Short mmCIF file of C-alpha atoms and ligand atoms in Angstrom, two decimals:
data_model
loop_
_atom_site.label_atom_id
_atom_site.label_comp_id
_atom_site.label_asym_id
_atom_site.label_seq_id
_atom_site.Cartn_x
_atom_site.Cartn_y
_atom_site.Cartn_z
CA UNK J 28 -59.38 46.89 29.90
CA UNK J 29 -56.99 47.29 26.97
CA UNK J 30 -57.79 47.76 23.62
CA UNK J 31 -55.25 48.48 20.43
CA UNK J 32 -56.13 49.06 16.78
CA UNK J 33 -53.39 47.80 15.04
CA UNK J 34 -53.14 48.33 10.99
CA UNK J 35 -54.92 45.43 8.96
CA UNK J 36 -57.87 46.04 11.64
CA UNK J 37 -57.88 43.47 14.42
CA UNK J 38 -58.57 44.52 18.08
CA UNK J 39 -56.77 43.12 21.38
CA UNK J 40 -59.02 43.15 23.89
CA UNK J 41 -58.64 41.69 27.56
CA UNK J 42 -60.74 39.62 29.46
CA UNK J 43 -62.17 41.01 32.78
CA UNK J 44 -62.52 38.71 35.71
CA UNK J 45 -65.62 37.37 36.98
CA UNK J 46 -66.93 34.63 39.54
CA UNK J 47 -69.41 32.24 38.37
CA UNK J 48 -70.83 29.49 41.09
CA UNK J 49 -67.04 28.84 42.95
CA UNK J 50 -64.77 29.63 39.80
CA UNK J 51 -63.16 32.72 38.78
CA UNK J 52 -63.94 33.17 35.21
CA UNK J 53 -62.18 35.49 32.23
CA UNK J 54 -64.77 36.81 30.91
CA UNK J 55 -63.95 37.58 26.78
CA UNK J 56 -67.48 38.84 26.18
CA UNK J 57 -69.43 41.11 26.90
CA UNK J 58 -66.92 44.13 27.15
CA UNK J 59 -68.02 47.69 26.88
CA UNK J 60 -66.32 48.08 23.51
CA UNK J 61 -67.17 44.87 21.89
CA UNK J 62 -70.59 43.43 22.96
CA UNK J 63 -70.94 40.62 20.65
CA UNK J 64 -69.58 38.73 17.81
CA UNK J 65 -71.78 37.28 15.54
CA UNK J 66 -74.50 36.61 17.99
CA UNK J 67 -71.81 35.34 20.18
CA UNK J 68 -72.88 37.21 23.27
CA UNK J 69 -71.06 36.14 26.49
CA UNK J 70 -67.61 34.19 27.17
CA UNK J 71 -66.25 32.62 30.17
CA UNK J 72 -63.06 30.63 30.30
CA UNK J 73 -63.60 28.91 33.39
CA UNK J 74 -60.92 27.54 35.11
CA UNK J 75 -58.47 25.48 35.52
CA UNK J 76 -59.34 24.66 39.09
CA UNK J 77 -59.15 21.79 41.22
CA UNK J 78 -62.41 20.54 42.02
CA UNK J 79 -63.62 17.24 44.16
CA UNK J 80 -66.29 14.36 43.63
CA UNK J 81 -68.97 16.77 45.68
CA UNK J 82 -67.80 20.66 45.12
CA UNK J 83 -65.96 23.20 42.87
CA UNK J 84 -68.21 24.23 40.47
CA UNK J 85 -71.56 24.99 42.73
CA UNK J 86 -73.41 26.85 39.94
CA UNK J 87 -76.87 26.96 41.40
CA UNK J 88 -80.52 26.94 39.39
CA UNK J 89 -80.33 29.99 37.55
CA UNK J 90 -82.58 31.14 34.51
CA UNK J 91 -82.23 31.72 31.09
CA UNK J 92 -84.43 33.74 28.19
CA UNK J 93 -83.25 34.49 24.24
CA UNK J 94 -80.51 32.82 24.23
CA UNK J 95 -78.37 29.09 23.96
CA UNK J 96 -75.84 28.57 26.42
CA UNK J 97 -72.88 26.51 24.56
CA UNK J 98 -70.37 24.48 27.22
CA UNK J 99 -67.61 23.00 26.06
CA UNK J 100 -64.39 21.35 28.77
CA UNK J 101 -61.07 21.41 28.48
CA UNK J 102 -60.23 19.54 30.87
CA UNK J 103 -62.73 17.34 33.77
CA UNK J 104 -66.17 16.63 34.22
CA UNK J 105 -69.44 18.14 35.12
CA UNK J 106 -72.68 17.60 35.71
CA UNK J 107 -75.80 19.37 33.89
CA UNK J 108 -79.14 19.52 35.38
CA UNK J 109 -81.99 21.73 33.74
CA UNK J 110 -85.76 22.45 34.29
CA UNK J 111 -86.61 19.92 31.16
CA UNK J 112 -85.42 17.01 33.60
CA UNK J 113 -82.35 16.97 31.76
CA UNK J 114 -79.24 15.57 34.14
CA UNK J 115 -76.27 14.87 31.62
CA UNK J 116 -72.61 14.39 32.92
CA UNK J 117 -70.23 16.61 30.72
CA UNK J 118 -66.57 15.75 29.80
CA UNK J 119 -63.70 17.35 28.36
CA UNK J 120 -64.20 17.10 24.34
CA UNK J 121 -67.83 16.81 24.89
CA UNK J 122 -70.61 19.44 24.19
CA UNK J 123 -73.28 20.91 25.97
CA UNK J 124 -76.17 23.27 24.12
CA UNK J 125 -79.16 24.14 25.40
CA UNK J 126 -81.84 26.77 24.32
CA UNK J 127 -83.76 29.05 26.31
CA UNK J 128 -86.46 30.27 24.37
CA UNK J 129 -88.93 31.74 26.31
CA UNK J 130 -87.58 30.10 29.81
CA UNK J 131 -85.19 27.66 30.75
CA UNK J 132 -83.16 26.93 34.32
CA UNK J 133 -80.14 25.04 35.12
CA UNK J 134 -77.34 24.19 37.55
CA UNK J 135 -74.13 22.94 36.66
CA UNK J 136 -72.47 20.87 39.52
CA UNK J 137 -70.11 18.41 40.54
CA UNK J 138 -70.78 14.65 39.13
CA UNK J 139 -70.58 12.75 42.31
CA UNK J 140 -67.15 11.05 40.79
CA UNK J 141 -64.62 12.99 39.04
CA UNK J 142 -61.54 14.73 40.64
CA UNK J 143 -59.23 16.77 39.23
CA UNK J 144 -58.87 20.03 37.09
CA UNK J 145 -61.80 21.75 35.63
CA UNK J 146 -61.21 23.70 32.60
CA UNK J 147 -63.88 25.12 30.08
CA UNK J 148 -65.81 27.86 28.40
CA UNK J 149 -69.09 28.45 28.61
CA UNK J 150 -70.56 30.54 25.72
CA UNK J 151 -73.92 32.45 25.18
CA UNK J 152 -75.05 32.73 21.21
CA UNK J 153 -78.18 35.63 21.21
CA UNK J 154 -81.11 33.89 19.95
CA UNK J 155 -83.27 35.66 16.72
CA UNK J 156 -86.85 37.41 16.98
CA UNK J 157 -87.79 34.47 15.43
CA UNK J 158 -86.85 32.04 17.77
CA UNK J 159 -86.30 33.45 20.88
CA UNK J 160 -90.05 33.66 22.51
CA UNK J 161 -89.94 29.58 21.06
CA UNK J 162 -89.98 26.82 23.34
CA UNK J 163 -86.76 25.35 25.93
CA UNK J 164 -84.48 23.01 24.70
CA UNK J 165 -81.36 20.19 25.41
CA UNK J 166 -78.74 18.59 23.01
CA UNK J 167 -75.91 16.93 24.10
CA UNK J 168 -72.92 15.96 22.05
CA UNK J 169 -70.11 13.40 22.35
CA UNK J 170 -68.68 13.23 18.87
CA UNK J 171 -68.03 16.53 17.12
CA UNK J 172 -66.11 16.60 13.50
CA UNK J 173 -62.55 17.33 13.65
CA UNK J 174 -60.90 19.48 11.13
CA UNK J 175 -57.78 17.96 10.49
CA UNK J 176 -54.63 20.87 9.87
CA UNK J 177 -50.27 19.80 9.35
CA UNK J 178 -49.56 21.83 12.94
CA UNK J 179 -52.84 20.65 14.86
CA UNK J 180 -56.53 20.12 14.54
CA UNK J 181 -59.88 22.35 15.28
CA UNK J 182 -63.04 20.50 16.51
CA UNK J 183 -66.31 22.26 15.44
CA UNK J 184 -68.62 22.79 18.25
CA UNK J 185 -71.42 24.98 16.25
CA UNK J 186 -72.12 25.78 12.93
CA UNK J 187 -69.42 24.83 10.00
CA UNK J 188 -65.65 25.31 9.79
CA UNK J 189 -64.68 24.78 6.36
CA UNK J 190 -66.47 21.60 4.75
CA UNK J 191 -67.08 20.17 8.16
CA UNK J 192 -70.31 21.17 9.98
CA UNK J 193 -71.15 20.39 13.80
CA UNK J 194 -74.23 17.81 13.97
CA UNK J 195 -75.45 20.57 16.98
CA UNK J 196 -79.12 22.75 16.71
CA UNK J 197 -77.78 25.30 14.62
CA UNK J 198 -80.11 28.48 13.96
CA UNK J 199 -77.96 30.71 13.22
CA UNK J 200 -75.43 31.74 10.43
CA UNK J 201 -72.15 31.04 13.23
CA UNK J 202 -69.37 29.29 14.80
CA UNK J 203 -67.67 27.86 17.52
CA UNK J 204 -64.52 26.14 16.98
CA UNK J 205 -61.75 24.58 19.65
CA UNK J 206 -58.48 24.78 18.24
CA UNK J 207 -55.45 22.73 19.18
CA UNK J 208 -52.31 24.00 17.41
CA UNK J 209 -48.48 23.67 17.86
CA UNK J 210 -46.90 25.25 14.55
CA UNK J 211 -49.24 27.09 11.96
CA UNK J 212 -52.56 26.93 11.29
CA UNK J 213 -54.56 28.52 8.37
CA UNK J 214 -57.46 28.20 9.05
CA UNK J 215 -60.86 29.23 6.33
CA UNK J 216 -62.71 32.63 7.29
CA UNK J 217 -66.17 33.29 5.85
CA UNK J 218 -65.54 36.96 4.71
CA UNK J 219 -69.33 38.17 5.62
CA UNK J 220 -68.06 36.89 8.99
CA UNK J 221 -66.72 38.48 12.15
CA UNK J 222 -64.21 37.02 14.49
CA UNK J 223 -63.29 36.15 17.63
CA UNK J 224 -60.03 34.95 18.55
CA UNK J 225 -59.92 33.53 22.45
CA UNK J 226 -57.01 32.21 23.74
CA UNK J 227 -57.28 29.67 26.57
CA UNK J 228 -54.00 28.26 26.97
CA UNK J 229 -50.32 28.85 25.70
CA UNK J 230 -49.30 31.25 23.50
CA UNK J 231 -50.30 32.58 19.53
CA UNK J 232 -49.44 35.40 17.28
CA UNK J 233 -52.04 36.02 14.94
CA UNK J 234 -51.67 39.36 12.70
CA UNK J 235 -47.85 39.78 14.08
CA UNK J 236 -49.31 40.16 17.84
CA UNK J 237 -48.50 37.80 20.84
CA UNK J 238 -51.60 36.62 22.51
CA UNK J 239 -51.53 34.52 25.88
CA UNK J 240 -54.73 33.89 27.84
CA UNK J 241 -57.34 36.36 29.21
CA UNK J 242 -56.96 37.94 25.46
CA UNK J 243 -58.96 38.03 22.31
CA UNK J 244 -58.51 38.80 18.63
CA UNK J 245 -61.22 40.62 17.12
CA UNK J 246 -61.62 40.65 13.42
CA UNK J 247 -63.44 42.59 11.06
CA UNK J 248 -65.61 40.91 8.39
CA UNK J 249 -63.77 40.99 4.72
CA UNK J 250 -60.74 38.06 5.72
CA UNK J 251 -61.03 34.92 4.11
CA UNK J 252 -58.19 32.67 6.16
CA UNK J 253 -56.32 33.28 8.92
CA UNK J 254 -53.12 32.28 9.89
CA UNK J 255 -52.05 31.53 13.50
CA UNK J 256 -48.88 30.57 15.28
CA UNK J 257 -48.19 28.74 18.07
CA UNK J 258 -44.55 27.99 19.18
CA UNK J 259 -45.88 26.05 21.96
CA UNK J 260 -49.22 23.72 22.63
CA UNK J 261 -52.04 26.15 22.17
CA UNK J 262 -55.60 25.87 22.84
CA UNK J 263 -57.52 28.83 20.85
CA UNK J 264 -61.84 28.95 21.05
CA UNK J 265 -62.92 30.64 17.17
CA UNK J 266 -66.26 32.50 17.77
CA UNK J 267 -67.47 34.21 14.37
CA UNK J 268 -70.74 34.86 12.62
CA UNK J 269 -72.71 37.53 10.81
CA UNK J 270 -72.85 41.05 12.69
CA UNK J 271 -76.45 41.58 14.52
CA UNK J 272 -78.43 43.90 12.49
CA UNK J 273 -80.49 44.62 15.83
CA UNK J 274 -78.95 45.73 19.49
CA UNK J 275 -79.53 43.27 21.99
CA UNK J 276 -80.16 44.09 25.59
CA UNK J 277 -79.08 41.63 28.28
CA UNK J 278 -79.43 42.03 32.04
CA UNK J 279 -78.19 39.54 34.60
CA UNK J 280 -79.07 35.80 32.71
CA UNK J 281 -81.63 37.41 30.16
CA UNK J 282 -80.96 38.26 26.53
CA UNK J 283 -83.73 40.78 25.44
CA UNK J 284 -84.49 43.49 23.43
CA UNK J 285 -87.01 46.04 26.02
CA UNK J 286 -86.88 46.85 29.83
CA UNK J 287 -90.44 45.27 29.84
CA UNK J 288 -89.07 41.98 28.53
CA UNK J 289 -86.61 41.80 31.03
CA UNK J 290 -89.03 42.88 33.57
CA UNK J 291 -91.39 40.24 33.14
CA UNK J 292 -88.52 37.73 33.00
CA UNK J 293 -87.63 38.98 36.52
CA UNK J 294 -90.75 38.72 37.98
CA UNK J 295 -91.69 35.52 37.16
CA UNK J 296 -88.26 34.51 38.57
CA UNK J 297 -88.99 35.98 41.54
CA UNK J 298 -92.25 34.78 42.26
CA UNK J 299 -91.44 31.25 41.00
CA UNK J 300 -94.32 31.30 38.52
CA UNK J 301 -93.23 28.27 36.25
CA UNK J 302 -92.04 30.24 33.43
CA UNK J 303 -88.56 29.00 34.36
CA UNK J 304 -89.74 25.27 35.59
CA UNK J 305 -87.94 23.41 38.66
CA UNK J 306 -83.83 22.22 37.96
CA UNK J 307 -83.77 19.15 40.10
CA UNK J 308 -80.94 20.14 42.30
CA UNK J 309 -79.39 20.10 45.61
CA UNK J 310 -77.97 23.71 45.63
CA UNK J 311 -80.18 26.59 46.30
CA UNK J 312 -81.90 28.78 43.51
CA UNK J 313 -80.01 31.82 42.84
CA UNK J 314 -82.17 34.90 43.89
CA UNK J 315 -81.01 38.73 42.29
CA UNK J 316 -81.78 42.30 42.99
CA UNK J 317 -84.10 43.96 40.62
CA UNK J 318 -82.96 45.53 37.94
CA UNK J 319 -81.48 49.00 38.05
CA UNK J 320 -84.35 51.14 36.33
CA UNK J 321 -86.34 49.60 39.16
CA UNK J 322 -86.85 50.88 42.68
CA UNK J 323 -85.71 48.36 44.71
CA UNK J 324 -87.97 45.46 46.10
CA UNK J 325 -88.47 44.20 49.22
MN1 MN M 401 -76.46 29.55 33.03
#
């Protein structure tokens, strides 16, 4: 893991690898040094892989607590199921969010039809005290507003980007932006804002730095535009949003704030208690060790 402080403030950091279901993922967030952004608290670039009409994603029912999982592709298809009886095919410029409250679970599968690459990121925002004990729920998205720039354009997946503002749940102050630039792009900060910079494909220089994939720009609240480069086709995913005033504590698919709360998450995963409902799926439910504070189970 690499991290450099360079003068005006931003931070390099380096994605870690992960698998998820069959992918290998980059994993942008968490990292030991930078847990969140905003409430932006996870980030997987999956992909690009080659998948078929019946395998190469294979992420099997898994549950969710405190937070909204945000998918967005790149490139391909895939198919959503959750425990609200949701089943919704995703495609590339297409948007995914769906809010766990107190319990949600989902797979995320191949669509019986599409072959080809499969390219995405799958996001986690942290969901407030307010909200987070609330009830499940799905939103799909086909059409998102497009920012329009002279060297490429940014599509708002959450929250606002300038004057345009993504028609997606949005409780908290945030955003999540796909960027498509070849040339320069200034792009409007919100200066009670930090930032996340993740680049999924070519090549940027933001702040005088190169950055290629498997890195991200962090930025300190207090800009009010950026400027990034791109001498060739560049895909770039914007995370910012207001610092958390409160640590969050997240274990395996949970987003907390005590042991206990995970705790009783885990149990009622284990034992299948309905807290997490039924996903509708083919593939087996993911089962997980207890947590770490806990003497292990049989
Ligand atoms: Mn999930």
């Amino acid at each position: 893991m690499e991290e450099t402080t360079i003068d005006n403030g931003a931070e390099i950091l380096s994605a870690h690898s992960a698998r998820v279901g069959s992918l290998l993922v980059r994993r942008s967030l968490p990292q030991r040094r930078r847990r969140t952004v905003g409430a932006w608290c996870f980030a997987d670039h999956m992909g690009p892989a080659d998948v078929t009409e019946g395998s190469g994603l294979e992420i099997r029912p898994h549950p969710h607590m405190g937070l909204q999982t945000v998918t967005w592709l790149i490139d391909g298809q895939a198919l959503h199921r959750d425990s609200l009886g949701s089943e919704q095919v995703i495609a590339a410029g297409e948007l995914n969010l769906m809010t766990a409250g107190h319990g949600v679970s989902h797979a995320e599968e191949a669509t019986g039809h599409y072959r080809g690459t499969l390219q995405g990121i799958q996001l986690w925002i942290a969901q407030g005290d307010d909200l987070r004990d609330d009830a499940a729920g799905f939103e799909h998205h086909a059409d998102l507003p497009h920012v329009e720039f002279a060297d490429g354009a940014a599509t708002v997946l959450v929250g606002q980007l300038g004057d345009a503002r993504s028609p997606a749940r949005g409780d908290h102050d945030l955003v999540g932006a796909d960027l498509r630039i070849k040339g320069t792009m200034q792009l409007p900060l919100q200066s009670t804002y930090e930032y996340g910079a993740i680049v999924l494909d070519g090549l940027v220089e933001l702040d005088g730095r190169k950055l290629g994939p498997g890195t991200m720009a962090y930025l300190r609240p207090g800009r009010d535009e950026l400027t990034v480069l791109a001498r060739t086709s560049s895909t770039v995913i914007l995370l910012g949003g207001v610092p958390l005033e409160s640590e969050i504590f997240m274990w395996w698919n949970f987003v907390a704030r005590t042991r206990a709360e995970i705790d009783a998450a885990y149990d009622s995963w284990r034992n299948d208690d309905g807290r997490f409902g039924m996903v509708d799926s083919t593939l087996a439910r993911v089962e997980t060790v207890a947590p770490y504070w806990r003497a292990r189970e049989g």
